[in-house]
Short mmCIF file of C-alpha atoms in Angstrom, two decimals:
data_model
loop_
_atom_site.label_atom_id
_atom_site.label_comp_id
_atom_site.label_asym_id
_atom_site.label_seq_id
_atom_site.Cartn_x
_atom_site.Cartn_y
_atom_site.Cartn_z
CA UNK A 237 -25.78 27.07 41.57
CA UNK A 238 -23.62 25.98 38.90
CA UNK A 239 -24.08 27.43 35.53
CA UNK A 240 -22.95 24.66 32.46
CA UNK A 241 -19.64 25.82 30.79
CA UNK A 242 -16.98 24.05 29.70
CA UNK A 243 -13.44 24.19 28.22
CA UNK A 244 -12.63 25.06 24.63
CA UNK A 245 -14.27 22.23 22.02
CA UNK A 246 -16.15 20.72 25.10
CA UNK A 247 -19.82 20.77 24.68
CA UNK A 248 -22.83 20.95 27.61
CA UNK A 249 -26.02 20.13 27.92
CA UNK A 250 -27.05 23.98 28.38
CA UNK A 251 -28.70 23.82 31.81
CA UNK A 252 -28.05 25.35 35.41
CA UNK A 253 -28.47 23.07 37.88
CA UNK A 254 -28.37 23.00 41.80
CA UNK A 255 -27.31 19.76 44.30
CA UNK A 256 -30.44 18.25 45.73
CA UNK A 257 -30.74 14.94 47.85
CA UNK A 258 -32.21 13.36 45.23
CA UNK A 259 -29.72 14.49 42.19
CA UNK A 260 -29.32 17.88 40.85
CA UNK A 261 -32.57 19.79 40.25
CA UNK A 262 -32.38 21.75 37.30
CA UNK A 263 -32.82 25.87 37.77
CA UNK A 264 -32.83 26.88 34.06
CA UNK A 265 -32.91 25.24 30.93
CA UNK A 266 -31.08 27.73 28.21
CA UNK A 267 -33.42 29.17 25.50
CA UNK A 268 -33.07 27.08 22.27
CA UNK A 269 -30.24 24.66 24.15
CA UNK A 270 -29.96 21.10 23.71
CA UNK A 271 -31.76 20.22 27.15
CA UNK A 272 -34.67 22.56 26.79
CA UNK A 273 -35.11 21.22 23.25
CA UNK A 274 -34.81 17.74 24.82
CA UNK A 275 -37.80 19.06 26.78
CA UNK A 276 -35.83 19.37 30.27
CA UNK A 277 -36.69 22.49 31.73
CA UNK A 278 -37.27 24.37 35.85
CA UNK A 279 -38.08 22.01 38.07
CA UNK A 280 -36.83 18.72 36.25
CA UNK A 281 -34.42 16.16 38.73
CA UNK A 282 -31.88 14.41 36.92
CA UNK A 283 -31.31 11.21 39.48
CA UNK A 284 -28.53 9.69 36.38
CA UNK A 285 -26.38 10.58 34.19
CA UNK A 286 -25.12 7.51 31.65
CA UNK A 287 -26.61 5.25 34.45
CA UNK A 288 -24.63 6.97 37.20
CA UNK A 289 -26.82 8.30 40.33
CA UNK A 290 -26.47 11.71 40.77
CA UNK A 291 -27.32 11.37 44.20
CA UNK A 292 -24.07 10.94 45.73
CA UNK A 293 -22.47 13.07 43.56
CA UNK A 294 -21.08 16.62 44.35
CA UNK A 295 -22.21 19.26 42.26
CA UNK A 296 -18.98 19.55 39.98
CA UNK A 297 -18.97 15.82 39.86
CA UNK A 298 -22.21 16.18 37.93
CA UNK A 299 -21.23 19.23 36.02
CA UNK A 300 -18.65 17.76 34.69
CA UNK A 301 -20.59 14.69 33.94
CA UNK A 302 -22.89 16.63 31.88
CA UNK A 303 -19.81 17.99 30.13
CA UNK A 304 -18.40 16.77 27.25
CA UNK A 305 -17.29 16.44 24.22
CA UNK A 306 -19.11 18.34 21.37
CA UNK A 307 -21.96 16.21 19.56
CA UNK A 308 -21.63 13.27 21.63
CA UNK A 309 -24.77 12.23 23.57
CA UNK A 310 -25.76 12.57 27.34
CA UNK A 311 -27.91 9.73 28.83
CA UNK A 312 -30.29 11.50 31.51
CA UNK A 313 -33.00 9.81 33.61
CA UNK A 314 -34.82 12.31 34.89
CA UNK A 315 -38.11 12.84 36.64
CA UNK A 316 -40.16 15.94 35.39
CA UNK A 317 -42.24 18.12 37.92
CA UNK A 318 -45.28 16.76 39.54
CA UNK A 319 -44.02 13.17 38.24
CA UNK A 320 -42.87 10.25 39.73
CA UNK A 321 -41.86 8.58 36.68
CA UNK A 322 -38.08 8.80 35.95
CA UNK A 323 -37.68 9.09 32.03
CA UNK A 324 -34.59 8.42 29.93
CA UNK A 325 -34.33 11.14 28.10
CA UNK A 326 -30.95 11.61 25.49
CA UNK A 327 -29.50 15.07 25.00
CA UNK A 328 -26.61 16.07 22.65
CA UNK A 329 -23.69 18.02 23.71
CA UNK A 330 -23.38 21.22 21.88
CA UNK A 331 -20.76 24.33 22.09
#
């Protein structure tokens, strides 16, 4: 389990997120953060993150491609529970 933090002025997505085969499942969406506001919450796969798989990744790999800087946008296709549909969905980066 990784839990979405970053450096001073660097802004996340606000979710915790384990590695699955498939991408990194999301565990919790943070109350009132930009990816449960973006509708992202338990249960949720990201399989790509600004068109990269997540698949192959290792979990920092996709932490830190979640991360970044503050008010600049994150590009997820996800697939939401008891879907098979993968959904673009774009989240902003907030401190």
């Amino acid at each position: 389990m990784k839990f979405l933090m970053g450096s001073p002025g660097e802004g996340s997505v606000g979710l915790e997120i384990r590695k699955g085969d498939l991408g990194a499942e999301i565990i919790l969406a943070i109350e009132g953060g930009p990816g449960a506001q973006a509708g992202i919450g338990s249960g949720t796969l990201i399989v790509a993150i600004d068109g990269q798989p997540t698949a192959p990744m290792s979990l920092s790999e996709i932490a830190s491609a979640l991360r970044g800087p503050a008010g600049s946008i994150a590009s997820l296709e996800v697939i939401q529970p008891k879907s098979s549909e993968v959904l673009r969905i774009e989240v902003r980066r907030e401190l």
